[in-house]
Tab-separated table of C-alpha atoms in Angstrom:
chain	number	residue	atom	x	y	z
A	536	UNK	CA	123.338	30.858	46.786
A	537	UNK	CA	123.636	27.584	48.660
A	538	UNK	CA	124.074	29.357	51.948
A	539	UNK	CA	120.621	30.944	51.727
A	540	UNK	CA	119.015	27.691	50.604
A	541	UNK	CA	120.688	25.926	53.529
A	542	UNK	CA	119.591	28.561	56.037
A	543	UNK	CA	116.052	28.391	54.625
A	544	UNK	CA	116.086	24.620	55.155
A	545	UNK	CA	117.342	25.236	58.682
A	546	UNK	CA	114.615	27.768	59.420
A	547	UNK	CA	111.947	25.410	58.066
A	548	UNK	CA	113.255	22.665	60.376
A	549	UNK	CA	113.747	24.782	63.477
A	550	UNK	CA	110.467	26.693	63.160
A	551	UNK	CA	108.165	23.696	63.378
A	552	UNK	CA	105.915	24.045	66.453
A	553	UNK	CA	107.618	21.163	68.289
A	554	UNK	CA	111.134	22.477	67.714
A	555	UNK	CA	110.125	26.028	68.654
A	556	UNK	CA	108.592	24.693	71.875
A	557	UNK	CA	111.723	22.746	72.833
A	558	UNK	CA	113.959	25.676	71.885
A	559	UNK	CA	111.891	27.803	74.273
A	560	UNK	CA	112.112	25.132	76.997
A	561	UNK	CA	115.893	24.913	76.492
A	562	UNK	CA	116.343	28.705	76.616
A	563	UNK	CA	114.139	28.984	79.707
A	564	UNK	CA	115.907	26.148	81.530
A	565	UNK	CA	119.300	27.482	80.486
A	566	UNK	CA	118.502	30.967	81.783
A	567	UNK	CA	117.179	29.529	85.052
A	568	UNK	CA	120.327	27.425	85.453
A	569	UNK	CA	122.515	30.418	84.646
A	570	UNK	CA	120.637	32.504	87.220
A	571	UNK	CA	121.088	29.894	89.962
A	572	UNK	CA	124.788	29.985	90.852
A	573	UNK	CA	126.490	26.619	91.091
A	574	UNK	CA	124.720	24.296	88.686
A	575	UNK	CA	126.199	24.985	85.263
A	576	UNK	CA	125.032	24.050	81.757
A	577	UNK	CA	127.256	20.950	81.651
A	578	UNK	CA	125.572	19.484	84.744
A	579	UNK	CA	122.116	20.390	83.449
A	580	UNK	CA	122.678	18.919	80.007
A	581	UNK	CA	124.156	15.784	81.588
A	582	UNK	CA	121.055	15.397	83.763
A	583	UNK	CA	118.660	15.968	80.874
A	584	UNK	CA	120.328	13.546	78.446
A	585	UNK	CA	118.028	10.625	79.378
A	586	UNK	CA	115.007	12.882	78.804
A	587	UNK	CA	116.049	13.332	75.162
A	588	UNK	CA	116.006	9.621	74.295
A	589	UNK	CA	112.420	9.713	73.058
A	590	UNK	CA	112.801	12.951	71.101
A	591	UNK	CA	113.725	13.254	67.432
A	592	UNK	CA	117.483	13.999	67.156
A	593	UNK	CA	117.117	17.563	65.889
A	594	UNK	CA	114.622	18.445	68.634
A	595	UNK	CA	116.907	17.034	71.320
A	596	UNK	CA	119.937	18.946	70.037
A	597	UNK	CA	117.981	22.200	69.697
A	598	UNK	CA	116.835	21.949	73.329
A	599	UNK	CA	120.324	21.111	74.634
A	600	UNK	CA	121.878	23.950	72.613
A	601	UNK	CA	119.264	26.331	74.044
A	602	UNK	CA	120.315	25.329	77.571
A	603	UNK	CA	123.947	26.062	76.717
A	604	UNK	CA	123.610	29.592	75.392
A	605	UNK	CA	120.683	30.348	77.719
A	606	UNK	CA	123.030	29.737	80.651
A	607	UNK	CA	125.411	32.376	79.277
A	608	UNK	CA	122.563	34.910	79.334
A	609	UNK	CA	121.282	33.899	82.762
A	610	UNK	CA	124.726	34.060	84.341
A	611	UNK	CA	124.926	37.772	83.602
A	612	UNK	CA	121.687	38.517	85.503
A	613	UNK	CA	123.021	37.335	88.867
A	614	UNK	CA	126.428	38.821	88.123
A	615	UNK	CA	124.870	42.262	87.629
A	616	UNK	CA	122.146	42.187	90.283
A	617	UNK	CA	123.823	40.391	93.188
A	618	UNK	CA	127.507	40.319	92.227
A	619	UNK	CA	127.312	36.525	92.210
A	620	UNK	CA	128.187	35.146	88.759
A	621	UNK	CA	125.992	32.196	87.806
A	622	UNK	CA	128.611	31.059	85.295
A	623	UNK	CA	132.416	31.254	85.126
A	624	UNK	CA	132.066	33.264	81.941
A	625	UNK	CA	130.080	35.931	83.835
A	626	UNK	CA	132.730	36.577	86.484
A	627	UNK	CA	134.149	39.634	84.751
A	628	UNK	CA	130.673	40.972	83.929
A	629	UNK	CA	130.094	41.288	87.673
A	630	UNK	CA	132.990	43.733	88.046
A	631	UNK	CA	131.346	46.612	86.191
A	632	UNK	CA	127.789	45.307	85.856
A	633	UNK	CA	127.211	45.225	89.600
A	634	UNK	CA	128.747	48.652	90.029
A	635	UNK	CA	126.284	49.952	87.422
A	636	UNK	CA	123.456	48.313	89.371
A	637	UNK	CA	124.614	49.980	92.597
A	638	UNK	CA	124.499	53.314	90.790
A	639	UNK	CA	120.845	52.726	89.791
A	640	UNK	CA	121.702	51.563	86.257
A	641	UNK	CA	120.785	47.882	86.689
A	642	UNK	CA	118.270	47.992	83.822
A	643	UNK	CA	120.786	49.535	81.436
A	644	UNK	CA	123.439	46.991	82.438
A	645	UNK	CA	121.053	44.068	81.896
A	646	UNK	CA	119.897	45.462	78.549
A	647	UNK	CA	123.520	46.012	77.479
A	648	UNK	CA	124.348	42.400	78.347
A	649	UNK	CA	121.290	41.104	76.470
A	650	UNK	CA	121.803	43.273	73.371
A	651	UNK	CA	125.556	42.565	73.160
A	652	UNK	CA	124.876	38.831	73.532
A	653	UNK	CA	122.162	38.922	70.875
A	654	UNK	CA	124.424	40.769	68.430
A	655	UNK	CA	127.262	38.289	69.007
A	656	UNK	CA	124.864	35.357	68.657
A	657	UNK	CA	123.525	36.683	65.347
A	658	UNK	CA	127.012	37.276	63.906
A	659	UNK	CA	128.211	33.846	65.022
A	660	UNK	CA	125.200	32.084	63.527
A	661	UNK	CA	126.143	33.625	60.161
A	662	UNK	CA	129.830	32.754	60.668
A	663	UNK	CA	128.972	29.137	61.439
A	664	UNK	CA	126.749	28.984	58.344
A	665	UNK	CA	129.547	30.463	56.215
A	666	UNK	CA	132.542	28.535	57.505
A	667	UNK	CA	131.109	25.167	58.531
A	668	UNK	CA	130.567	23.859	54.958
A	669	UNK	CA	134.140	24.519	53.684
A	670	UNK	CA	135.596	23.126	56.912
A	671	UNK	CA	133.442	20.018	56.618
A	672	UNK	CA	134.595	19.577	52.996
A	673	UNK	CA	138.217	19.689	54.144
A	674	UNK	CA	137.416	17.273	56.961
A	675	UNK	CA	135.885	14.821	54.483
A	676	UNK	CA	139.352	14.463	52.918
A	677	UNK	CA	140.843	13.406	56.257
A	678	UNK	CA	141.951	9.817	56.640
A	679	UNK	CA	142.337	7.846	59.897
A	680	UNK	CA	145.868	9.186	60.446
A	681	UNK	CA	144.704	12.826	60.147
A	682	UNK	CA	141.794	12.234	62.522
A	683	UNK	CA	144.058	10.619	65.101
A	684	UNK	CA	146.529	13.514	64.921
A	685	UNK	CA	143.707	16.050	65.080
A	686	UNK	CA	142.427	14.450	68.269
A	687	UNK	CA	145.923	14.457	69.779
A	688	UNK	CA	146.143	18.164	68.928
A	689	UNK	CA	142.701	18.752	70.461
A	690	UNK	CA	143.668	17.041	73.714
A	691	UNK	CA	146.968	18.945	73.977
A	692	UNK	CA	145.176	22.248	73.291
A	693	UNK	CA	142.611	21.451	75.979
A	694	UNK	CA	145.483	20.945	78.453
A	695	UNK	CA	146.949	24.326	77.539
A	696	UNK	CA	143.628	26.105	77.939
A	697	UNK	CA	142.366	24.241	81.009
A	698	UNK	CA	142.131	26.076	84.332
A	699	UNK	CA	144.690	25.365	87.030
A	700	UNK	CA	147.742	23.145	86.979
A	701	UNK	CA	149.019	21.674	83.705
A	702	UNK	CA	149.924	18.449	85.501
A	703	UNK	CA	146.380	18.147	86.851
A	704	UNK	CA	144.916	18.641	83.358
A	705	UNK	CA	147.318	16.074	81.891
A	706	UNK	CA	146.465	13.565	84.619
A	707	UNK	CA	142.736	14.080	84.053
A	708	UNK	CA	143.085	13.481	80.315
A	709	UNK	CA	145.053	10.274	80.866
A	710	UNK	CA	142.433	9.091	83.365
A	711	UNK	CA	139.681	9.902	80.868
A	712	UNK	CA	141.487	7.937	78.143
A	713	UNK	CA	141.858	4.944	80.498
A	714	UNK	CA	138.178	5.055	81.477
A	715	UNK	CA	137.296	5.090	77.776
A	716	UNK	CA	139.211	1.814	77.297
A	717	UNK	CA	137.080	-0.118	79.799
A	718	UNK	CA	134.934	-2.792	78.158
A	719	UNK	CA	135.328	-5.365	75.390
A	720	UNK	CA	138.000	-4.913	72.737
A	721	UNK	CA	136.052	-4.947	69.474
A	722	UNK	CA	138.939	-6.542	67.542
A	723	UNK	CA	140.018	-9.331	69.861
A	724	UNK	CA	136.858	-9.727	71.948
A	725	UNK	CA	138.937	-9.611	75.133
A	726	UNK	CA	137.686	-7.832	78.245
A	727	UNK	CA	139.739	-4.817	79.349
A	728	UNK	CA	139.778	-3.374	82.881
A	729	UNK	CA	136.369	-4.840	83.694
A	730	UNK	CA	137.463	-6.490	87.005
A	731	UNK	CA	135.309	-9.494	85.994
A	732	UNK	CA	132.177	-7.408	86.375
A	733	UNK	CA	129.738	-8.322	83.576
A	734	UNK	CA	128.107	-4.877	83.921
A	735	UNK	CA	131.330	-3.317	82.637
A	736	UNK	CA	131.682	-5.554	79.564
A	737	UNK	CA	130.078	-2.893	77.354
A	738	UNK	CA	132.128	-0.121	78.922
A	739	UNK	CA	131.007	2.736	81.141
A	740	UNK	CA	128.140	4.788	79.783
A	741	UNK	CA	128.923	8.376	78.876
A	742	UNK	CA	125.773	9.636	80.632
A	743	UNK	CA	126.794	7.927	83.896
A	744	UNK	CA	130.215	9.587	83.940
A	745	UNK	CA	128.814	12.977	82.928
A	746	UNK	CA	125.975	12.949	85.474
A	747	UNK	CA	128.252	11.727	88.254
A	748	UNK	CA	131.153	14.112	87.626
A	749	UNK	CA	129.145	17.184	86.661
A	750	UNK	CA	125.783	16.584	88.348
A	751	UNK	CA	126.367	14.859	91.697
A	752	UNK	CA	129.916	16.221	92.116
A	753	UNK	CA	128.703	19.810	91.581
A	754	UNK	CA	125.779	19.372	93.976
A	755	UNK	CA	127.956	18.102	96.820
A	756	UNK	CA	130.504	20.875	96.249
A	757	UNK	CA	127.764	23.522	96.156
A	758	UNK	CA	126.245	22.307	99.429
A	759	UNK	CA	129.535	23.058	101.114
A	760	UNK	CA	129.987	26.435	99.497
A	761	UNK	CA	126.461	27.833	99.611
A	762	UNK	CA	126.732	31.599	99.786
A	763	UNK	CA	124.082	33.981	101.017
A	764	UNK	CA	122.265	35.630	98.147
A	765	UNK	CA	121.411	39.072	99.312
A	766	UNK	CA	119.390	40.633	96.522
A	767	UNK	CA	119.762	44.236	97.532
A	768	UNK	CA	118.503	45.593	94.228
A	769	UNK	CA	114.802	44.906	94.079
A	770	UNK	CA	113.714	47.453	91.522
A	771	UNK	CA	115.072	47.452	88.021
A	772	UNK	CA	114.150	50.562	86.096
A	773	UNK	CA	115.175	52.189	82.829
A	774	UNK	CA	115.790	49.092	80.718
A	775	UNK	CA	116.823	50.903	77.539
A	776	UNK	CA	120.394	52.273	77.239
A	777	UNK	CA	120.838	55.935	76.324
A	778	UNK	CA	122.325	57.171	73.037
A	779	UNK	CA	125.646	57.727	74.766
A	780	UNK	CA	125.526	54.173	76.137
A	781	UNK	CA	124.941	52.839	72.629
A	782	UNK	CA	127.911	54.817	71.299
A	783	UNK	CA	130.142	53.457	74.050
A	784	UNK	CA	129.045	49.829	73.644
A	785	UNK	CA	129.372	49.491	69.839
A	786	UNK	CA	133.158	49.080	69.573
A	787	UNK	CA	133.528	46.819	72.672
A	788	UNK	CA	130.727	44.610	71.366
A	789	UNK	CA	132.416	44.291	67.965
A	790	UNK	CA	135.815	43.551	69.538
A	791	UNK	CA	134.278	41.104	72.018
A	792	UNK	CA	132.420	39.297	69.230
A	793	UNK	CA	135.591	39.018	67.132
A	794	UNK	CA	137.739	37.749	70.012
A	795	UNK	CA	135.052	35.353	71.253
A	796	UNK	CA	134.608	33.953	67.739
A	797	UNK	CA	138.311	33.112	67.497
A	798	UNK	CA	138.725	31.718	71.022
A	799	UNK	CA	135.475	29.746	70.846
A	800	UNK	CA	136.832	27.452	68.149
A	801	UNK	CA	139.873	26.428	70.210
A	802	UNK	CA	139.620	23.165	72.131
A	803	UNK	CA	139.261	23.922	75.824
A	804	UNK	CA	138.492	27.569	75.047
A	805	UNK	CA	134.928	28.730	74.717
A	806	UNK	CA	132.916	31.223	76.712
A	807	UNK	CA	134.999	31.609	79.880
A	808	UNK	CA	138.330	32.280	78.185
A	809	UNK	CA	136.634	34.615	75.683
A	810	UNK	CA	135.021	36.786	78.363
A	811	UNK	CA	138.235	37.110	80.396
A	812	UNK	CA	140.238	37.905	77.261
A	813	UNK	CA	137.716	40.485	75.988
A	814	UNK	CA	137.624	42.294	79.346
A	815	UNK	CA	141.431	42.453	79.502
A	816	UNK	CA	141.599	43.705	75.894
A	817	UNK	CA	138.933	46.370	76.459
A	818	UNK	CA	140.664	47.588	79.580
A	819	UNK	CA	143.788	48.223	77.543
A	820	UNK	CA	142.272	49.869	74.462
A	821	UNK	CA	139.240	51.730	75.839
A	822	UNK	CA	139.201	55.538	76.112
A	823	UNK	CA	137.290	55.128	79.370
A	824	UNK	CA	139.652	52.625	80.956
A	825	UNK	CA	139.793	54.721	84.142
A	826	UNK	CA	136.124	53.813	84.722
A	827	UNK	CA	136.733	50.050	84.643
A	828	UNK	CA	135.752	48.457	87.915
A	829	UNK	CA	133.570	51.481	88.725
A	830	UNK	CA	130.657	50.818	86.364
A	831	UNK	CA	131.982	51.124	82.793
A	832	UNK	CA	129.427	49.971	80.247
A	833	UNK	CA	132.307	48.683	78.083
A	834	UNK	CA	133.097	46.231	80.891
A	835	UNK	CA	129.659	44.660	80.404
A	836	UNK	CA	129.315	44.797	76.608
A	837	UNK	CA	132.730	43.288	75.775
A	838	UNK	CA	132.693	40.158	77.990
A	839	UNK	CA	129.006	39.465	77.359
A	840	UNK	CA	129.382	39.591	73.575
A	841	UNK	CA	132.592	37.537	73.839
A	842	UNK	CA	131.157	34.780	76.011
A	843	UNK	CA	128.124	34.342	73.786
A	844	UNK	CA	130.303	34.332	70.654
A	845	UNK	CA	132.669	31.832	72.282
A	846	UNK	CA	129.778	29.579	73.294
A	847	UNK	CA	128.298	29.494	69.803
A	848	UNK	CA	131.548	29.181	67.851
A	849	UNK	CA	132.489	26.109	69.878
A	850	UNK	CA	129.817	24.358	67.782
A	851	UNK	CA	132.063	24.578	64.671
A	852	UNK	CA	134.624	21.880	65.605
A	853	UNK	CA	131.812	19.754	67.021
A	854	UNK	CA	129.663	19.970	63.896
A	855	UNK	CA	132.398	19.822	61.247
A	856	UNK	CA	135.005	17.509	62.770
A	857	UNK	CA	133.168	15.716	65.540
A	858	UNK	CA	135.726	17.116	68.018
A	859	UNK	CA	134.364	18.669	71.229
A	860	UNK	CA	135.841	22.065	72.136
A	861	UNK	CA	134.571	21.955	75.725
A	862	UNK	CA	132.612	19.670	78.094
A	863	UNK	CA	129.239	20.922	76.849
A	864	UNK	CA	130.175	20.067	73.273
A	865	UNK	CA	131.351	16.653	74.528
A	866	UNK	CA	127.869	16.194	75.980
A	867	UNK	CA	126.303	17.290	72.684
A	868	UNK	CA	128.407	14.661	70.896
A	869	UNK	CA	127.248	12.149	73.495
A	870	UNK	CA	123.640	13.135	72.732
A	871	UNK	CA	124.257	12.602	69.003
A	872	UNK	CA	125.804	9.171	69.598
A	873	UNK	CA	122.862	8.204	71.817
A	874	UNK	CA	120.551	9.204	68.965
A	875	UNK	CA	122.508	6.961	66.573
A	876	UNK	CA	124.257	9.803	64.734
A	877	UNK	CA	127.992	9.558	64.091
A	878	UNK	CA	129.392	13.051	64.790
A	879	UNK	CA	131.611	14.481	62.092
A	880	UNK	CA	131.599	16.087	58.665
A	881	UNK	CA	129.226	13.478	57.238
A	882	UNK	CA	126.376	14.901	59.360
A	883	UNK	CA	126.108	17.859	56.989
A	884	UNK	CA	125.723	15.706	53.873
A	885	UNK	CA	123.758	12.836	55.372
A	886	UNK	CA	121.452	14.846	57.663
A	887	UNK	CA	121.261	18.383	56.251
A	888	UNK	CA	117.957	19.147	57.979
A	889	UNK	CA	119.470	18.338	61.388
A	890	UNK	CA	122.685	20.251	60.701
A	891	UNK	CA	121.073	23.425	59.350
A	892	UNK	CA	118.116	23.163	61.722
A	893	UNK	CA	120.508	23.296	64.682
A	894	UNK	CA	122.363	26.292	63.219
A	895	UNK	CA	119.160	28.216	62.453
A	896	UNK	CA	117.806	27.422	65.920
A	897	UNK	CA	120.759	29.305	67.440
A	898	UNK	CA	119.535	32.606	66.019
A	899	UNK	CA	115.942	31.829	67.019
A	900	UNK	CA	117.137	30.857	70.492
A	901	UNK	CA	119.064	34.114	70.863
A	902	UNK	CA	115.974	36.066	69.852
A	903	UNK	CA	113.900	34.122	72.413
A	904	UNK	CA	116.462	34.912	75.106
A	905	UNK	CA	116.333	38.611	74.305
A	906	UNK	CA	112.543	38.524	74.665
A	907	UNK	CA	112.628	36.238	77.732
A	908	UNK	CA	115.296	37.936	79.765
A	909	UNK	CA	114.255	41.514	80.118
A	910	UNK	CA	110.512	41.151	80.912
A	911	UNK	CA	111.145	38.244	83.309
A	912	UNK	CA	113.847	39.921	85.364
A	913	UNK	CA	111.556	40.069	88.412
A	914	UNK	CA	111.063	36.304	88.305
A	915	UNK	CA	114.796	35.636	87.920
A	916	UNK	CA	115.488	37.880	90.918
A	917	UNK	CA	113.054	35.837	93.041
A	918	UNK	CA	114.675	32.579	91.881
A	919	UNK	CA	118.032	33.761	93.177
A	920	UNK	CA	116.620	33.838	96.690
A	921	UNK	CA	115.669	30.113	96.708
A	922	UNK	CA	118.052	28.328	99.126
A	923	UNK	CA	120.080	25.622	97.445
A	924	UNK	CA	119.177	23.096	100.150
A	925	UNK	CA	115.621	23.018	98.770
A	926	UNK	CA	116.788	22.307	95.227
A	927	UNK	CA	119.429	19.623	95.618
A	928	UNK	CA	117.180	16.707	96.771
A	929	UNK	CA	115.043	17.097	93.649
A	930	UNK	CA	118.130	17.239	91.440
A	931	UNK	CA	119.614	14.064	92.985
A	932	UNK	CA	116.342	12.146	92.568
A	933	UNK	CA	116.115	13.365	88.968
A	934	UNK	CA	119.687	12.165	88.303
A	935	UNK	CA	119.039	8.737	89.852
A	936	UNK	CA	115.830	8.205	87.847
A	937	UNK	CA	117.553	9.343	84.656
A	938	UNK	CA	120.491	6.978	85.043
A	939	UNK	CA	118.312	4.025	86.135
A	940	UNK	CA	116.142	4.503	83.035
A	941	UNK	CA	119.167	3.907	80.768
A	942	UNK	CA	119.318	0.129	81.318
A	943	UNK	CA	116.945	-0.452	84.255
A	944	UNK	CA	120.058	-1.343	86.254
A	945	UNK	CA	120.855	-0.434	89.868
A	946	UNK	CA	124.554	-0.849	89.050
A	947	UNK	CA	124.418	2.307	86.888
A	948	UNK	CA	123.056	4.342	89.813
A	949	UNK	CA	125.837	3.079	92.116
A	950	UNK	CA	128.393	3.866	89.425
A	951	UNK	CA	127.002	7.387	89.047
A	952	UNK	CA	127.263	7.878	92.816
A	953	UNK	CA	130.879	6.659	92.682
A	954	UNK	CA	131.704	9.151	89.926
A	955	UNK	CA	129.935	11.821	91.970
A	956	UNK	CA	132.297	11.153	94.888
A	957	UNK	CA	135.276	11.124	92.502
A	958	UNK	CA	134.080	14.400	90.955
A	959	UNK	CA	133.800	16.001	94.404
A	960	UNK	CA	137.298	14.811	95.394
A	961	UNK	CA	138.697	16.212	92.143
A	962	UNK	CA	137.062	19.550	92.888
A	963	UNK	CA	138.667	19.618	96.320
A	964	UNK	CA	142.014	18.808	94.706
A	965	UNK	CA	141.457	21.634	92.193
A	966	UNK	CA	141.356	19.201	89.259
A	967	UNK	CA	139.003	20.357	86.513
A	968	UNK	CA	136.790	17.459	85.303
A	969	UNK	CA	136.431	18.842	81.758
A	970	UNK	CA	139.698	17.338	80.379
A	971	UNK	CA	138.661	13.952	81.804
A	972	UNK	CA	135.397	14.072	79.877
A	973	UNK	CA	137.190	15.087	76.668
A	974	UNK	CA	139.637	12.199	77.113
A	975	UNK	CA	136.757	9.792	77.835
A	976	UNK	CA	134.918	10.841	74.653
A	977	UNK	CA	137.962	11.007	72.404
A	978	UNK	CA	139.794	7.929	73.775
A	979	UNK	CA	137.765	5.226	72.001
A	980	UNK	CA	137.646	7.311	68.803
A	981	UNK	CA	141.431	7.831	68.872
A	982	UNK	CA	141.978	4.108	69.360
A	983	UNK	CA	139.705	3.290	66.441
A	984	UNK	CA	141.373	5.782	64.075
A	985	UNK	CA	144.881	4.711	65.126
A	986	UNK	CA	144.055	1.068	64.470
A	987	UNK	CA	142.583	1.906	61.072
A	988	UNK	CA	145.633	3.987	60.153
A	989	UNK	CA	147.975	1.156	61.160
A	990	UNK	CA	145.911	-1.428	59.269
A	991	UNK	CA	145.995	0.667	56.091
A	992	UNK	CA	149.760	1.190	56.435
A	993	UNK	CA	150.363	-2.502	57.230
A	994	UNK	CA	151.490	-1.710	60.752
A	995	UNK	CA	153.851	1.156	59.910
A	996	UNK	CA	153.491	3.875	62.607
A	997	UNK	CA	155.409	6.327	60.399
A	998	UNK	CA	152.153	6.834	58.496
A	999	UNK	CA	151.365	9.503	61.104
A	1000	UNK	CA	154.463	11.440	60.068
A	1001	UNK	CA	154.585	10.795	56.323
A	1002	UNK	CA	151.154	12.304	55.640
A	1003	UNK	CA	151.622	16.103	55.578
A	1004	UNK	CA	148.409	17.177	57.364
A	1005	UNK	CA	148.853	14.553	60.080
A	1006	UNK	CA	152.515	15.485	60.573
A	1007	UNK	CA	151.610	19.197	60.681
A	1008	UNK	CA	149.034	18.675	63.414
A	1009	UNK	CA	151.404	16.524	65.480
A	1010	UNK	CA	154.095	19.199	65.104
A	1011	UNK	CA	151.620	21.845	66.266
A	1012	UNK	CA	150.740	19.672	69.269
A	1013	UNK	CA	154.454	19.405	70.134
A	1014	UNK	CA	154.894	23.175	69.848
A	1015	UNK	CA	151.924	23.727	72.176
A	1016	UNK	CA	153.361	21.247	74.655
A	1017	UNK	CA	156.743	22.999	74.538
A	1018	UNK	CA	155.065	26.387	75.038
A	1019	UNK	CA	153.327	25.147	78.168
A	1020	UNK	CA	156.687	24.284	79.679
A	1021	UNK	CA	157.975	27.856	79.217
A	1022	UNK	CA	157.703	29.717	82.556
A	1023	UNK	CA	156.668	33.016	80.908
A	1024	UNK	CA	153.819	31.295	79.044
A	1025	UNK	CA	152.628	29.581	82.221
A	1026	UNK	CA	152.424	32.936	84.013
A	1027	UNK	CA	150.448	34.511	81.125
A	1028	UNK	CA	148.123	31.506	81.057
A	1029	UNK	CA	147.380	31.753	84.782
A	1030	UNK	CA	146.791	35.504	84.543
A	1031	UNK	CA	144.264	34.975	81.739
A	1032	UNK	CA	141.992	33.077	84.108
A	1033	UNK	CA	142.402	35.305	87.130
A	1034	UNK	CA	139.731	37.728	88.210
A	1035	UNK	CA	141.115	41.226	88.176
């Protein structure tokens, strides 16, 4: 079957010594970032983008992907050991995982998190391999009108699923779209929103915005919120779960994997929403629901499998449609564009080794994380105790060097600092920067597809409504928008993101 031939091609690509090395580096860095609360995978990937310029495209993407799902693993370690989630998606893991650790079951909790994540990662790798090709074939039949409508639907869905206020998310998307318009209009050659600054004639670089908003903005916010990291659990014993533990974790892991796989595909969804949803579901259906919050192993297995499934399934819209489901996927698309690859369904046919190599590397990366995490727990525990004030100067210098190396221009460093300040202000105002980044990435693409659709229809905007798929997606976007305005839906949406 083609699927096996494709996976074999992927394994041959991902198992070259260089790619294995960078997958290991990505998994290690991702775990370290997940362990250190505050600096998430989006900030790390943003900072490392300049370092990937000299790498072959597949190697760069394998390393960045390793950082992403490595962070999901690492976040659970701090959540369980010190009740301090390294990642948003690990918040609910802390509820029962830390209680298990306080009862002397830290090893079993960590092993449960690692095994559930590995299972979910393996299932999702197969799901991506199975469903990506048919989806890409459908996407190849899309015209400019369908792509434009799909992006509108993606942006609306990201508003619905964003944290916090709907108005804030909408404002951030509009701002992102406006920032994406800065530069020279490719059709007319006119300058737009450049304020007569020649440095802005080519637009604002994606790396500059990402590093400023996610890197510098996060650092400044973390300096203000640094919490004491009291690692009270120094000894981790009994790493293997008992037979009874295995029996109790099977069903939650399966349910968490299924829910995470569905939610991961949604724009704006991904790991965080999946873990919250899986915990809430398990609390309702579990026979041991009375133990939740007191050290139930189901409360670790379900969210951990869900967040890993959500993280990996968010690759499907990115790989098949070129649409980012979350900020990390937006950064992955940015990395592809930097490498000269046009994201979308054509990647599978034009660069099969890259496409299948990335998919196969996900399973290899998950296996590496399983091997890395448990034996190195002692080292991760020591890392948690490093004060943040010792880390941030190095991170800022690294960011500045990375941005300067893009064009050897001081202006880019100043611009990054400006976006860092803006990112910090947005954090204080409780405005999530993720929708802004999605709008910034999708804005120029939407403009291009809209123009093409209008050119092909000789200027008739009704082309968006007369083509069935395009009209269907716009109708779905309208329904989502109407749902958001319903008070009952807004309450449910807010509850989904709240820590219980």
